[in-house]
Amino acid sequence: MSLAAIQSRIDAACAAAGRSPAEITLIAVSKVQPADRVTAVLDAGHRIFGENRVQEAQGKWPAWMETYAGVELHLLGPLQSNKVRPAVELFHAIHSVDRLKLARRIADIGQEVGRTPDLFLQVNTGAEPQKAGVAPDEVDAFVRDVRALDLPVAGLMCIPPADADPGPHFDMLADMAARNGLSGLSMGMSADFETAIAKGATHIRVGSAIFGARETAG
Ligand SMILES: *Cc1c(COP(=O)(O)O)cnc(C)c1O
């Protein structure tokens, strides 16, 4: 478990960028990790975690949340409309909002439940056909439409193409957020979170660098 090592790398990246570490939310991505690795990070005092799948999170987090007070869960993976209710009930934030139908469903369920997670709108900055997210030229309209539903839009999220230099993608996301008056930037993973911090990330999503390599796909 190298949570402390990640925290010092965050501190160094912030110092280099003239930013305060208090501006960075570290989301420890615990998807498909063995339980003992996750409880080690909980025991170390960390409370903000990310998961990719609603069902997997439902299976393991309620018990941990009884043992460890103050856990905050972030949903990072694609969300199907039929999983919106458990997602709204379990997660503090959803980073994968990428279609209006989904946003409408979150708004409806949020009304029923009496609380709505913070929402990050996912942008497909590399315009990759297989990847989730709205196209770069649709972002402004999408932000406007989601805000019109009275939903709490916290910011934008991206996953740059695997083989690309992430820097220009992070710059693109930061530009889109700024021109839409959004302060949240969910960007940066194990391989590139320092670059993301230099480019203005507010939420970094770090899995394998904290927990070790995942043994199955997630
Ligand atoms: C798995 C995942 C991460 C964490 O990836 P690592 O490379 O292990 O840090 C971050 N964001 C999303 C959306 C993911 O699916």
mmCIF file of C-alpha atoms in Angstrom, residues 39-214:
data_model
loop_
_atom_site.group_PDB
_atom_site.id
_atom_site.type_symbol
_atom_site.label_atom_id
_atom_site.label_comp_id
_atom_site.label_asym_id
_atom_site.label_seq_id
_atom_site.Cartn_x
_atom_site.Cartn_y
_atom_site.Cartn_z
ATOM 1 C CA THR A 39 -9.171 -2.191 4.024
ATOM 2 C CA ALA A 40 -5.453 -1.353 4.341
ATOM 3 C CA VAL A 41 -6.136 1.989 2.659
ATOM 4 C CA LEU A 42 -9.230 2.510 4.829
ATOM 5 C CA ASP A 43 -7.151 1.709 7.923
ATOM 6 C CA ALA A 44 -4.610 4.297 6.776
ATOM 7 C CA GLY A 45 -7.411 6.839 7.046
ATOM 8 C CA HIS A 46 -8.346 7.396 3.404
ATOM 9 C CA ARG A 47 -12.086 7.775 2.800
ATOM 10 C CA ILE A 48 -12.615 8.710 -0.872
ATOM 11 C CA PHE A 49 -12.906 5.770 -3.252
ATOM 12 C CA GLY A 50 -13.861 5.167 -6.865
ATOM 13 C CA GLU A 51 -15.639 2.209 -8.433
ATOM 14 C CA ASN A 52 -16.525 1.391 -12.033
ATOM 15 C CA ARG A 53 -19.597 -0.762 -11.575
ATOM 16 C CA VAL A 54 -22.695 -0.176 -9.485
ATOM 17 C CA GLN A 55 -23.251 -3.867 -8.807
ATOM 18 C CA GLU A 56 -19.690 -4.486 -7.644
ATOM 19 C CA ALA A 57 -19.848 -1.441 -5.354
ATOM 20 C CA GLN A 58 -23.203 -2.554 -3.929
ATOM 21 C CA GLY A 59 -21.678 -5.915 -3.095
ATOM 22 C CA LYS A 60 -18.795 -4.672 -0.985
ATOM 23 C CA TRP A 61 -19.162 -1.061 0.165
ATOM 24 C CA PRO A 62 -22.254 -1.084 2.433
ATOM 25 C CA ALA A 63 -20.459 -3.375 4.922
ATOM 26 C CA TRP A 64 -17.263 -1.277 4.862
ATOM 27 C CA MET A 65 -19.309 1.891 5.272
ATOM 28 C CA GLU A 66 -20.707 0.493 8.513
ATOM 29 C CA THR A 67 -17.214 -0.124 9.841
ATOM 30 C CA TYR A 68 -15.534 3.032 8.511
ATOM 31 C CA ALA A 69 -17.349 6.331 9.006
ATOM 32 C CA GLY A 70 -17.259 9.055 6.386
ATOM 33 C CA VAL A 71 -16.652 7.034 3.218
ATOM 34 C CA GLU A 72 -17.362 8.930 -0.001
ATOM 35 C CA LEU A 73 -17.862 6.837 -3.149
ATOM 36 C CA HIS A 74 -17.409 8.055 -6.725
ATOM 37 C CA LEU A 75 -18.830 6.176 -9.710
ATOM 38 C CA LEU A 76 -16.361 6.312 -12.596
ATOM 39 C CA GLY A 77 -17.651 3.738 -15.082
ATOM 40 C CA PRO A 78 -20.569 3.794 -17.533
ATOM 41 C CA LEU A 79 -24.018 3.973 -15.937
ATOM 42 C CA GLN A 80 -27.045 2.205 -17.414
ATOM 43 C CA SER A 81 -30.438 3.816 -16.876
ATOM 44 C CA ASN A 82 -31.708 0.778 -14.947
ATOM 45 C CA LYS A 83 -28.898 1.211 -12.375
ATOM 46 C CA VAL A 84 -29.540 4.882 -11.665
ATOM 47 C CA ARG A 85 -31.537 4.285 -8.475
ATOM 48 C CA PRO A 86 -28.874 2.265 -6.622
ATOM 49 C CA ALA A 87 -26.206 4.601 -8.014
ATOM 50 C CA VAL A 88 -27.961 7.694 -6.657
ATOM 51 C CA GLU A 89 -28.446 5.958 -3.309
ATOM 52 C CA LEU A 90 -24.840 4.776 -2.947
ATOM 53 C CA PHE A 91 -22.594 7.323 -4.660
ATOM 54 C CA HIS A 92 -21.520 10.804 -3.611
ATOM 55 C CA ALA A 93 -20.559 11.665 -7.207
ATOM 56 C CA ILE A 94 -21.020 10.275 -10.721
ATOM 57 C CA HIS A 95 -18.237 10.998 -13.224
ATOM 58 C CA SER A 96 -19.717 9.335 -16.313
ATOM 59 C CA VAL A 97 -22.770 11.400 -17.250
ATOM 60 C CA ASP A 98 -22.753 11.498 -21.037
ATOM 61 C CA ARG A 99 -26.341 11.571 -22.314
ATOM 62 C CA LEU A 100 -29.428 13.586 -21.596
ATOM 63 C CA LYS A 101 -31.637 10.568 -21.030
ATOM 64 C CA LEU A 102 -29.327 9.489 -18.214
ATOM 65 C CA ALA A 103 -29.264 13.008 -16.746
ATOM 66 C CA ARG A 104 -33.082 13.129 -16.780
ATOM 67 C CA ARG A 105 -33.260 9.797 -14.978
ATOM 68 C CA ILE A 106 -30.755 11.016 -12.345
ATOM 69 C CA ALA A 107 -32.863 14.154 -11.866
ATOM 70 C CA ASP A 108 -36.057 12.097 -11.419
ATOM 71 C CA ILE A 109 -34.528 9.621 -8.975
ATOM 72 C CA GLY A 110 -32.757 12.424 -7.115
ATOM 73 C CA GLN A 111 -36.129 14.109 -6.557
ATOM 74 C CA GLU A 112 -37.599 10.889 -5.186
ATOM 75 C CA VAL A 113 -34.662 10.056 -2.957
ATOM 76 C CA GLY A 114 -34.160 13.623 -1.769
ATOM 77 C CA ARG A 115 -30.497 13.951 -2.733
ATOM 78 C CA THR A 116 -28.532 14.044 -5.943
ATOM 79 C CA PRO A 117 -24.858 13.100 -6.384
ATOM 80 C CA ASP A 118 -22.411 15.668 -7.736
ATOM 81 C CA LEU A 119 -22.207 15.173 -11.484
ATOM 82 C CA PHE A 120 -19.218 15.228 -13.792
ATOM 83 C CA LEU A 121 -19.990 15.223 -17.500
ATOM 84 C CA GLN A 122 -17.722 12.866 -19.402
ATOM 85 C CA VAL A 123 -16.096 14.200 -22.565
ATOM 86 C CA ASN A 124 -14.631 11.938 -25.251
ATOM 87 C CA THR A 125 -11.719 14.308 -25.880
ATOM 88 C CA GLY A 126 -10.072 11.920 -28.332
ATOM 89 C CA ALA A 127 -13.332 11.374 -30.266
ATOM 90 C CA GLU A 128 -12.730 7.611 -30.020
ATOM 91 C CA PRO A 129 -15.653 5.651 -31.486
ATOM 92 C CA GLN A 130 -15.634 2.959 -28.779
ATOM 93 C CA LYS A 131 -15.317 5.349 -25.852
ATOM 94 C CA ALA A 132 -18.045 6.855 -23.658
ATOM 95 C CA GLY A 133 -18.462 10.603 -23.372
ATOM 96 C CA VAL A 134 -19.967 13.445 -25.349
ATOM 97 C CA ALA A 135 -18.129 14.691 -28.418
ATOM 98 C CA PRO A 136 -16.000 17.807 -27.854
ATOM 99 C CA ASP A 137 -18.242 19.944 -30.073
ATOM 100 C CA GLU A 138 -21.350 18.910 -28.120
ATOM 101 C CA VAL A 139 -20.059 19.801 -24.664
ATOM 102 C CA ASP A 140 -21.405 23.349 -24.367
ATOM 103 C CA ALA A 141 -24.928 22.319 -25.367
ATOM 104 C CA PHE A 142 -24.799 19.304 -23.061
ATOM 105 C CA VAL A 143 -23.721 21.402 -20.063
ATOM 106 C CA ARG A 144 -26.565 23.815 -20.798
ATOM 107 C CA ASP A 145 -29.147 21.006 -21.113
ATOM 108 C CA VAL A 146 -28.054 19.255 -17.895
ATOM 109 C CA ARG A 147 -28.073 22.534 -15.957
ATOM 110 C CA ALA A 148 -31.583 23.171 -17.260
ATOM 111 C CA LEU A 149 -32.649 20.041 -15.338
ATOM 112 C CA ASP A 150 -31.518 21.776 -12.121
ATOM 113 C CA LEU A 151 -28.812 19.186 -11.595
ATOM 114 C CA PRO A 152 -25.585 19.929 -9.700
ATOM 115 C CA VAL A 153 -22.909 19.940 -12.428
ATOM 116 C CA ALA A 154 -19.577 19.788 -10.603
ATOM 117 C CA GLY A 155 -17.353 19.665 -13.657
ATOM 118 C CA LEU A 156 -16.030 17.657 -16.589
ATOM 119 C CA MET A 157 -14.250 14.313 -16.785
ATOM 120 C CA CYS A 158 -12.074 12.689 -19.461
ATOM 121 C CA ILE A 159 -10.016 9.571 -20.128
ATOM 122 C CA PRO A 160 -7.458 10.416 -22.838
ATOM 123 C CA PRO A 161 -6.714 7.832 -25.553
ATOM 124 C CA ALA A 162 -4.393 5.154 -24.188
ATOM 125 C CA ASP A 163 -1.575 5.830 -26.639
ATOM 126 C CA ALA A 164 -1.768 9.636 -26.710
ATOM 127 C CA ASP A 165 0.130 12.344 -24.855
ATOM 128 C CA PRO A 166 -2.501 13.201 -22.206
ATOM 129 C CA GLY A 167 -1.424 16.843 -21.830
ATOM 130 C CA PRO A 168 -3.382 18.266 -24.798
ATOM 131 C CA HIS A 169 -6.479 16.329 -23.722
ATOM 132 C CA PHE A 170 -6.264 17.764 -20.206
ATOM 133 C CA ASP A 171 -5.797 21.260 -21.692
ATOM 134 C CA MET A 172 -8.854 20.743 -23.884
ATOM 135 C CA LEU A 173 -10.962 19.658 -20.907
ATOM 136 C CA ALA A 174 -9.743 22.607 -18.813
ATOM 137 C CA ASP A 175 -10.669 25.033 -21.633
ATOM 138 C CA MET A 176 -14.141 23.516 -21.972
ATOM 139 C CA ALA A 177 -14.729 23.715 -18.223
ATOM 140 C CA ALA A 178 -13.513 27.316 -18.000
ATOM 141 C CA ARG A 179 -15.703 28.568 -20.822
ATOM 142 C CA ASN A 180 -18.713 26.890 -19.206
ATOM 143 C CA GLY A 181 -17.985 28.256 -15.751
ATOM 144 C CA LEU A 182 -17.238 24.835 -14.264
ATOM 145 C CA SER A 183 -14.556 24.452 -11.595
ATOM 146 C CA GLY A 184 -14.318 20.653 -11.335
ATOM 147 C CA LEU A 185 -11.847 18.724 -13.508
ATOM 148 C CA SER A 186 -11.806 14.937 -13.066
ATOM 149 C CA MET A 187 -8.685 13.902 -14.935
ATOM 150 C CA GLY A 188 -5.479 11.989 -14.312
ATOM 151 C CA MET A 189 -4.928 8.313 -13.448
ATOM 152 C CA SER A 190 -1.951 6.323 -12.144
ATOM 153 C CA ALA A 191 0.156 6.977 -15.244
ATOM 154 C CA ASP A 192 -0.543 10.679 -15.683
ATOM 155 C CA PHE A 193 -1.923 12.304 -12.529
ATOM 156 C CA GLU A 194 1.063 14.632 -12.158
ATOM 157 C CA THR A 195 0.483 15.981 -15.672
ATOM 158 C CA ALA A 196 -3.206 16.354 -14.818
ATOM 159 C CA ILE A 197 -2.361 18.353 -11.685
ATOM 160 C CA ALA A 198 -0.153 20.654 -13.783
ATOM 161 C CA LYS A 199 -3.125 21.159 -16.119
ATOM 162 C CA GLY A 200 -5.593 22.005 -13.351
ATOM 163 C CA ALA A 201 -7.124 18.686 -12.215
ATOM 164 C CA THR A 202 -9.275 18.927 -9.089
ATOM 165 C CA HIS A 203 -10.124 15.197 -8.880
ATOM 166 C CA ILE A 204 -7.538 12.556 -9.744
ATOM 167 C CA ARG A 205 -8.562 8.905 -10.066
ATOM 168 C CA VAL A 206 -5.683 6.665 -8.998
ATOM 169 C CA GLY A 207 -6.019 2.888 -8.796
ATOM 170 C CA SER A 208 -3.045 0.646 -9.491
ATOM 171 C CA ALA A 209 -0.440 3.111 -8.178
ATOM 172 C CA ILE A 210 -2.104 2.880 -4.749
ATOM 173 C CA PHE A 211 -3.349 -0.718 -4.639
ATOM 174 C CA GLY A 212 -1.038 -2.527 -7.033
ATOM 175 C CA ALA A 213 -1.901 -4.049 -10.403
ATOM 176 C CA ARG A 214 -5.456 -5.313 -10.867
#
